[in-house]
Coordinates of C-alpha atoms and ligand atoms in Angstrom, one line a residue:
M390 CA -22.1 -20.2 -1.4
Y391 CA -25.0 -17.8 -1.7
L392 CA -26.3 -16.6 -5.1
P393 CA -27.4 -13.1 -6.0
G394 CA -30.9 -12.5 -4.6
H395 CA -30.2 -14.5 -1.4
P396 CA -30.3 -12.2 1.7
K397 CA -26.7 -13.2 2.6
Y398 CA -25.3 -12.7 -0.9
T399 CA -24.0 -9.1 -0.3
L400 CA -22.5 -10.1 3.0
Y401 CA -20.6 -13.1 1.9
H402 CA -19.3 -11.5 -1.3
M403 CA -18.3 -8.1 -0.2
V404 CA -17.7 -8.2 3.6
S405 CA -15.2 -10.4 5.4
L406 CA -14.5 -10.4 9.1
T407 CA -12.7 -13.7 9.0
N408 CA -10.7 -14.3 12.1
K409 CA -11.6 -10.9 13.5
R410 CA -12.5 -10.6 17.2
I411 CA -15.3 -8.2 17.7
L412 CA -16.5 -7.2 21.1
L413 CA -20.1 -6.0 20.9
G414 CA -21.2 -3.7 23.6
V415 CA -25.0 -3.4 24.1
T416 CA -26.5 -0.5 26.0
G417 CA -30.0 0.2 27.2
G418 CA -32.5 1.2 24.5
I419 CA -35.3 -0.4 22.4
A420 CA -32.8 -0.9 19.6
A421 CA -31.1 -3.5 21.8
Y422 CA -33.5 -6.1 20.4
K423 CA -31.6 -5.8 17.1
S424 CA -28.3 -6.6 18.8
A425 CA -28.9 -10.3 18.4
D426 CA -29.2 -9.9 14.7
V427 CA -25.9 -7.8 14.7
V428 CA -24.2 -10.7 16.4
R429 CA -25.5 -13.2 13.9
R430 CA -24.5 -11.0 10.9
L431 CA -21.0 -10.5 12.4
R432 CA -20.6 -14.2 12.8
D433 CA -21.9 -14.8 9.3
A434 CA -19.1 -12.6 8.0
G435 CA -16.6 -14.7 9.9
A436 CA -16.0 -12.8 13.1
E437 CA -15.7 -14.3 16.6
V438 CA -18.0 -12.2 18.8
R439 CA -18.1 -11.6 22.6
V440 CA -20.9 -9.6 24.1
V441 CA -20.8 -7.2 26.9
M442 CA -24.2 -5.8 28.2
T443 CA -25.0 -2.9 30.5
R444 CA -27.5 -3.3 33.2
A445 CA -30.1 -1.4 31.2
A446 CA -29.5 -3.5 28.1
A447 CA -30.5 -6.6 30.0
E448 CA -34.0 -4.9 30.5
F449 CA -34.5 -4.9 26.7
I450 CA -32.9 -8.2 25.6
T451 CA -31.9 -11.2 27.8
P452 CA -28.3 -12.2 28.3
L453 CA -29.4 -15.8 27.5
T454 CA -30.4 -14.6 24.0
M455 CA -27.0 -13.0 23.5
Q456 CA -25.3 -16.1 24.8
A457 CA -27.3 -18.3 22.4
V458 CA -26.4 -16.2 19.3
S459 CA -22.8 -15.5 20.2
G460 CA -22.0 -18.9 21.5
H461 CA -20.4 -17.4 24.7
P462 CA -21.9 -16.1 27.9
A463 CA -22.7 -12.4 27.8
H464 CA -20.4 -10.4 30.1
R465 CA -22.3 -8.0 32.4
H466 CA -20.5 -7.2 35.7
L467 CA -17.2 -5.5 36.3
L468 CA -16.4 -7.3 39.5
D469 CA -17.7 -10.8 38.8
A470 CA -15.4 -13.4 40.3
Q471 CA -16.7 -16.2 38.1
A472 CA -16.2 -14.1 34.9
E473 CA -12.8 -12.8 35.9
S474 CA -11.6 -16.4 36.4
G475 CA -12.6 -17.2 32.8
M476 CA -11.8 -14.2 30.7
G477 CA -11.2 -11.2 32.9
H478 CA -12.1 -7.6 31.9
I479 CA -8.6 -6.7 31.0
E480 CA -8.1 -9.9 28.9
L481 CA -11.4 -9.1 27.2
A482 CA -10.2 -5.6 26.4
R483 CA -6.9 -7.1 25.0
W484 CA -8.8 -9.9 23.1
A485 CA -10.8 -7.5 20.9
D486 CA -9.6 -6.4 17.5
A487 CA -12.5 -3.9 17.4
V488 CA -15.1 -2.8 19.9
L489 CA -18.6 -1.9 18.5
V490 CA -21.2 -0.5 20.8
A491 CA -24.6 -1.0 19.2
P492 CA -26.9 0.4 20.3
A493 CA -25.1 3.2 22.0
S494 CA -27.4 5.2 24.2
A495 CA -27.1 9.0 24.8
N496 CA -26.0 8.2 28.4
F497 CA -23.3 5.8 27.2
I498 CA -22.0 8.3 24.7
A499 CA -21.8 10.9 27.4
K500 CA -19.9 8.5 29.7
L501 CA -17.5 7.6 26.9
A502 CA -16.8 11.3 26.1
Q503 CA -16.0 11.9 29.8
G504 CA -13.8 8.8 30.1
L505 CA -16.0 7.3 32.9
A506 CA -15.4 3.7 33.9
D507 CA -18.2 2.8 36.2
D508 CA -19.4 -0.4 34.6
L509 CA -17.9 -3.3 32.6
L510 CA -18.5 -1.8 29.2
S511 CA -17.2 1.7 29.9
T512 CA -14.2 0.2 31.6
L513 CA -13.4 -2.0 28.7
C514 CA -13.7 0.9 26.2
L515 CA -11.2 2.8 28.3
A516 CA -8.9 -0.2 28.7
S517 CA -8.8 -1.5 25.1
G518 CA -6.4 -0.3 22.5
A519 CA -8.7 -1.7 19.8
A520 CA -10.5 0.4 17.3
L521 CA -13.8 1.7 18.8
A522 CA -17.1 2.5 17.1
V523 CA -20.5 3.4 18.4
A524 CA -23.9 3.1 16.7
P525 CA -26.1 5.7 18.4
A526 CA -29.8 5.0 19.0
M527 CA -32.0 7.4 20.8
N528 CA -35.0 9.7 20.6
R529 CA -34.5 12.5 18.0
Q530 CA -34.7 15.3 20.6
M531 CA -31.9 13.5 22.6
W532 CA -29.9 13.2 19.4
D533 CA -30.3 16.9 18.5
N534 CA -29.5 18.0 22.0
P535 CA -26.3 20.2 22.0
A536 CA -24.9 18.1 24.9
T537 CA -25.2 14.9 22.8
Q538 CA -23.7 16.6 19.8
A539 CA -20.8 18.0 21.9
N540 CA -20.1 14.5 23.3
L541 CA -20.1 13.0 19.8
A542 CA -17.7 15.7 18.6
T543 CA -15.4 14.7 21.5
L544 CA -15.6 11.0 20.5
Q545 CA -14.8 11.8 16.9
K546 CA -11.9 13.9 17.9
N547 CA -10.6 10.9 20.0
G548 CA -10.8 8.7 16.9
V549 CA -14.1 6.9 17.8
R550 CA -16.1 6.1 14.7
I551 CA -19.8 7.0 14.7
F552 CA -21.9 4.6 12.7
G553 CA -25.2 6.3 11.9
P554 CA -27.8 7.1 13.1
G555 CA -30.4 6.5 10.6
S556 CA -33.6 8.5 10.5
G557 CA -37.3 7.6 10.2
A558 CA -40.1 6.5 12.5
Q559 CA -39.0 5.9 16.1
A560 CA -40.3 3.5 18.7
C561 CA -41.4 6.6 20.8
G562 CA -43.8 7.6 18.0
E563 CA -41.7 10.5 16.7
T564 CA -39.9 10.8 13.4
G565 CA -36.4 12.0 12.8
A566 CA -32.7 11.1 13.3
G567 CA -31.7 8.7 16.0
R568 CA -32.5 5.2 14.8
M569 CA -29.8 2.6 15.0
I570 CA -28.7 1.7 11.5
D571 CA -29.4 -1.6 10.0
P572 CA -27.3 -4.6 11.3
L573 CA -26.1 -5.5 7.8
E574 CA -24.8 -1.9 7.3
L575 CA -23.2 -2.1 10.7
V576 CA -21.3 -5.2 9.7
T577 CA -20.1 -3.5 6.5
L578 CA -18.9 -0.5 8.4
T579 CA -17.2 -2.7 11.0
A580 CA -15.3 -4.6 8.2
A581 CA -14.2 -1.2 6.8
M582 CA -12.6 -0.3 10.1
F583 CA -9.8 -2.7 9.2
E584 CA -9.1 -1.1 5.9
T585 CA -6.4 1.6 6.1
G586 CA -5.4 2.5 2.5
E587 CA -1.8 2.7 3.6
L588 CA -0.6 0.5 0.8
D589 CA -3.1 1.6 -1.9
G590 CA -1.9 0.7 -5.4
L591 CA 1.2 -1.2 -4.2
D592 CA 2.1 -4.8 -5.0
V593 CA 3.1 -7.0 -2.1
L594 CA 4.5 -10.5 -2.4
V595 CA 4.3 -12.6 0.8
T596 CA 5.7 -16.1 1.5
A597 CA 4.2 -18.2 4.2
G598 CA 4.1 -21.7 5.7
P599 CA 6.7 -24.4 5.8
T600 CA 8.4 -26.1 2.9
W601 CA 8.5 -29.9 2.4
E602 CA 11.8 -31.4 1.2
P603 CA 11.2 -34.9 0.0
I604 CA 13.3 -37.8 1.3
D605 CA 11.4 -40.4 -0.6
P606 CA 7.9 -40.5 -2.0
V607 CA 6.3 -40.7 1.5
R608 CA 8.6 -38.7 3.8
V609 CA 9.7 -35.1 3.9
I610 CA 11.9 -32.8 6.0
T611 CA 9.7 -29.9 7.2
N612 CA 9.2 -27.7 10.3
R613 CA 6.3 -26.7 12.5
S614 CA 5.1 -23.6 10.6
S615 CA 1.3 -23.5 10.2
G616 CA 1.3 -20.5 7.9
K617 CA -0.9 -18.5 10.3
M618 CA 1.5 -15.6 10.6
G619 CA 2.2 -15.3 6.9
Y620 CA -1.5 -15.6 6.0
A621 CA -2.3 -12.9 8.5
V622 CA 0.4 -10.7 7.0
A623 CA -1.0 -11.2 3.5
K624 CA -4.5 -10.3 4.7
A625 CA -3.4 -7.2 6.6
A626 CA -1.6 -6.0 3.4
M627 CA -4.7 -6.6 1.4
E628 CA -6.8 -4.6 4.0
A629 CA -4.2 -1.8 3.7
G630 CA -5.1 -1.6 0.0
A631 CA -2.3 -3.6 -1.7
R632 CA -2.6 -6.2 -4.5
V633 CA -1.2 -9.2 -2.7
T634 CA 0.3 -12.4 -3.9
L635 CA 0.8 -15.1 -1.3
I636 CA 3.2 -17.9 -2.1
S637 CA 2.4 -20.6 0.4
G638 CA 4.1 -23.8 1.4
P639 CA 1.8 -26.7 2.4
T640 CA -0.7 -25.6 5.0
A641 CA -4.2 -26.4 6.1
L642 CA -5.3 -22.8 5.8
A643 CA -7.8 -21.3 3.3
P644 CA -6.2 -18.4 1.5
P645 CA -7.5 -15.0 2.6
A646 CA -10.2 -13.5 0.3
R647 CA -9.0 -11.0 -2.3
V648 CA -5.4 -12.4 -2.1
E649 CA -3.9 -14.4 -5.0
C650 CA -2.5 -17.6 -3.6
L651 CA 0.1 -19.8 -5.3
R652 CA 0.8 -23.2 -3.6
V653 CA 4.2 -24.7 -3.7
M654 CA 5.9 -27.6 -1.9
T655 CA 9.7 -27.3 -1.8
A656 CA 12.0 -24.4 -1.1
Q657 CA 13.2 -24.6 -4.7
E658 CA 9.6 -24.3 -5.9
M659 CA 9.0 -21.3 -3.6
F660 CA 12.2 -19.7 -4.9
D661 CA 11.1 -20.2 -8.5
A662 CA 7.6 -18.8 -7.8
V663 CA 9.1 -15.7 -6.1
Q664 CA 11.5 -15.1 -9.0
A665 CA 8.6 -15.3 -11.4
R666 CA 6.6 -12.6 -9.5
I667 CA 9.2 -10.4 -7.9
A668 CA 9.7 -7.9 -10.7
A669 CA 6.2 -6.4 -10.1
A670 CA 6.5 -6.3 -6.3
N671 CA 7.0 -3.0 -4.3
I672 CA 7.3 -4.9 -1.1
F673 CA 8.5 -8.5 -0.3
I674 CA 7.7 -10.1 3.0
G675 CA 9.3 -13.5 3.7
A676 CA 7.3 -15.0 6.5
A677 CA 7.8 -18.6 5.3
A678 CA 9.9 -21.0 7.3
V679 CA 12.0 -22.2 4.4
A680 CA 14.0 -25.3 4.8
D681 CA 17.7 -24.4 4.7
Y682 CA 18.7 -27.8 3.5
R683 CA 17.1 -30.6 1.3
P684 CA 18.1 -34.2 0.7
A685 CA 20.7 -34.1 -2.2
Q686 CA 18.6 -36.8 -3.9
A687 CA 15.1 -37.9 -3.0
A688 CA 14.9 -41.7 -3.2
A689 CA 12.7 -43.0 -6.1
G690 CA 10.9 -45.6 -3.9
K691 CA 10.1 -45.8 -0.1
I692 CA 13.3 -46.3 1.9
K693 CA 13.1 -49.6 3.7
K694 CA 13.8 -50.1 7.4
T695 CA 16.9 -52.4 7.1
A696 CA 19.9 -50.7 8.7
D697 CA 20.1 -49.5 12.4
T698 CA 21.2 -46.0 11.2
L699 CA 20.4 -44.0 8.1
Q700 CA 22.4 -41.1 6.8
L701 CA 20.9 -38.4 4.7
N702 CA 23.1 -36.2 2.5
L703 CA 21.7 -32.7 2.6
V704 CA 22.5 -29.7 0.3
R705 CA 21.8 -26.0 0.8
N706 CA 18.6 -24.5 -0.6
P707 CA 18.7 -21.2 -2.3
D708 CA 18.1 -18.2 0.0
I709 CA 14.9 -16.5 -1.3
L710 CA 15.1 -13.4 0.9
A711 CA 18.7 -12.7 0.1
S712 CA 18.1 -13.2 -3.6
V713 CA 15.3 -10.7 -3.5
A714 CA 17.3 -8.1 -1.6
A715 CA 20.2 -8.5 -4.1
R716 CA 18.0 -7.3 -7.0
T717 CA 18.5 -4.0 -8.7
P718 CA 16.2 -2.2 -8.0
A719 CA 15.2 -4.2 -5.0
P720 CA 11.7 -4.0 -3.5
F721 CA 11.3 -3.0 0.2
V722 CA 12.5 -6.3 1.8
V723 CA 11.1 -7.6 5.0
G724 CA 12.4 -10.9 6.5
F725 CA 11.3 -12.8 9.6
A726 CA 13.8 -14.3 12.0
A727 CA 12.7 -17.4 14.1
E728 CA 15.1 -17.8 17.0
T729 CA 15.2 -19.8 20.2
D730 CA 17.5 -17.4 22.0
D731 CA 19.4 -14.1 21.6
L732 CA 16.5 -12.7 19.5
E733 CA 17.7 -9.2 18.9
R734 CA 21.4 -10.1 18.2
N735 CA 20.4 -12.8 15.8
A736 CA 17.9 -10.6 14.1
V737 CA 20.4 -7.8 13.6
A738 CA 22.8 -10.4 12.1
K739 CA 20.1 -11.6 9.7
L740 CA 19.2 -8.0 8.7
Q741 CA 22.8 -7.3 7.8
A742 CA 23.6 -10.7 6.2
K743 CA 20.5 -10.7 4.0
H744 CA 20.5 -6.9 3.3
A745 CA 16.8 -6.6 4.3
D746 CA 15.2 -3.3 5.2
L747 CA 13.4 -4.8 8.2
V748 CA 13.4 -8.1 10.1
A749 CA 10.4 -9.2 12.2
A750 CA 11.9 -11.4 14.8
N751 CA 10.1 -13.9 17.0
L752 CA 11.0 -16.5 19.6
V753 CA 10.1 -20.1 18.7
G754 CA 10.3 -23.4 20.4
R755 CA 8.2 -22.2 23.5
P756 CA 4.5 -22.3 24.1
G757 CA 2.3 -19.2 23.5
S758 CA 4.0 -17.5 20.6
G759 CA 5.9 -18.3 17.3
F760 CA 5.0 -21.5 15.5
E761 CA 1.5 -22.9 15.2
C762 CA -0.3 -20.9 18.0
D763 CA -2.7 -18.0 17.4
D764 CA -0.6 -15.3 19.1
N765 CA 2.8 -13.8 18.5
R766 CA 5.3 -11.3 19.9
L767 CA 7.2 -9.5 17.2
M768 CA 10.4 -7.5 17.5
L769 CA 10.9 -5.2 14.5
V770 CA 14.6 -4.8 13.8
E771 CA 15.9 -2.1 11.5
A772 CA 19.3 -0.5 10.9
D773 CA 18.3 2.5 13.0
G774 CA 16.7 0.7 15.9
T775 CA 14.3 -1.8 17.3
V776 CA 10.6 -1.7 18.2
E777 CA 9.1 -4.4 20.4
L778 CA 5.4 -5.2 19.9
P779 CA 3.5 -6.8 22.8
L780 CA 2.0 -10.3 22.6
L781 CA -0.9 -10.0 20.2
S782 CA -3.1 -12.2 18.1
K783 CA -1.3 -12.9 14.8
E784 CA -4.0 -10.9 13.0
R785 CA -3.3 -7.9 15.1
A786 CA 0.5 -8.3 15.1
A787 CA 0.3 -8.5 11.3
R788 CA -1.7 -5.3 11.1
E789 CA 0.9 -3.5 13.3
L790 CA 3.7 -4.9 11.1
I791 CA 2.0 -3.7 8.0
H792 CA 1.4 -0.3 9.4
H793 CA 5.1 -0.1 10.3
I794 CA 6.2 -1.3 6.9
A795 CA 3.8 1.3 5.2
V796 CA 5.4 4.1 7.2
R797 CA 8.9 3.0 6.3
Y798 CA 8.1 2.3 2.7
H799 CA 6.6 5.8 2.1
A800 CA 9.5 7.4 3.9
K801 CA 11.9 5.6 1.6
N802 CA 9.9 6.3 -1.5
P803 CA 8.4 9.8 -0.9
A804 CA 7.9 10.6 -4.6
E805 CA 5.4 7.8 -5.0
N806 CA 2.9 9.2 -2.5
P807 CA 3.9 12.4 -0.9
R808 CA 0.6 12.4 1.1
L809 CA 1.7 9.3 3.0
A810 CA 5.5 10.0 3.3
H811 CA 5.3 11.7 6.7
R812 CA 2.7 9.4 8.2
Q813 CA 3.6 7.9 11.6
Ligands
PMT739 O1 3.6 -20.2 10.4 P1 3.3 -20.0 11.9 O2 3.0 -21.3 12.6 O3 2.3 -18.9 12.1 O4 4.7 -19.5 12.5 C1 5.2 -18.3 12.2 C2 6.7 -18.3 12.0 C3 7.4 -18.6 13.3 C4 7.1 -19.4 10.9 C5 7.1 -16.9 11.4 O5 6.7 -15.9 12.3 C6 8.6 -16.8 11.1 O6 9.4 -16.5 12.0 N1 9.0 -17.1 9.8 C7 10.4 -17.2 9.4 C8 10.9 -18.5 9.8 C9 12.3 -18.7 9.3 O7 12.6 -19.5 8.5 O8 13.2 -17.9 9.9 P2 14.8 -18.0 9.6 O9 15.4 -17.2 10.7 O10 15.2 -19.4 9.4 O11 14.9 -17.3 8.2 C10 15.2 -15.9 8.1 C11 14.5 -15.3 6.9 O12 15.0 -15.9 5.7 C12 13.0 -15.6 6.8 O13 12.3 -14.4 6.3 C13 12.9 -16.8 5.8 O14 11.6 -16.7 5.1 C14 14.0 -16.4 4.9 N2 14.6 -17.6 4.2 C15 15.3 -18.6 4.9 C16 15.8 -19.6 4.3 C17 15.8 -19.7 2.9 N3 16.4 -20.7 2.2 N4 15.2 -18.7 2.2 C18 14.6 -17.7 2.8 O15 14.1 -16.7 2.2

């Protein structure tokens, strides 16, 4: 915890990149010496950082320095057998939530505008679907040159964000525009890349994690949900501008910043907490793995190991999602479906049975997606069709889901925000 006046105060209190994967590209220029500080500040804000350096960048700052500050070897070569056997260039491109090139030289900006892929960094920028930003740094004459300005206009048209440059005294002795902006400002702008405003002013209620159904004072019935998917959804909704309430079963996760988190244990407690909050919600997202059954009666004391078999009498828990969808008026209702097989057919059945607007279906019970791990593959099932997302980090899958929900919500409620009703 940093107090006002401490250099890290602003960063910790206003900027969060928790769980974000940032690929920092460093190109050749004197400002490359500041890249180590950019890495440090990004990590201070919670990001995981991988560094890719051009050949020229390594003339200004050593790969060893970048390895020391990022905690990972700096990637430098496109065709490096050793690096490809670890995290290959395509994996690196997929890994990133955002790519920040800082400093970005005039030459690199020109390559990017042309779509060239003649080294690792330019290839990654072309191969990655992640948001891309450049922080130009160059001599003021190079900055003012019409060729550079035309290249920057092309990048902007292609959706690349341009951070800076600042102006002032330059390493070459001249004064003017072309200085790379301050690392702290770069981190703030990088964090803002994740904020979309698509759910501005809306209330979103999210459930996450497992429930615990007591058998006796020391044992519970539960499942393997870690809460990661639901927490990522809550965070993505917050980044989209919503006021978010997260109702969480028992997890080991810290609640996302700027999200109100209520902790519950059982399905009945989750049901009660949702009922208490649902009237204010525009959107309800049920990502929790709620136990369908609970022991009819939890034993008052620890059950002793006497008989060879033990029978538990289970009763149904209330269905939270169905109860929300049955309200009049109902919020926009999004359920999840965790299935071991027949994903789409089961998800369509759940969509219809629970009267949800959308079901995000995922396969569970196999490694690499679903419960506990960091990645997930979602299938978005609605009455008029299905969209399959690729395998993504849960953070990124959540942002895709929230974007999809925002589009559908505004199409269904055009009067609320006509500006967003036709957004795709
Ligand atoms: O938490 P992680 O480790 O990150 O894993 C993520 C996840 C696999 C738990 C998540 O992506 C997911 O699929 N969550 C829903 C799990 C589930 O309970 O699915 P279901 O098919 O049994 O339930 C369908 C829907 O009804 C869900 O939205 C569920 O929240 C809801 N439900 C179920 C039972 C109940 N009594 N009340 C409910 O609201």
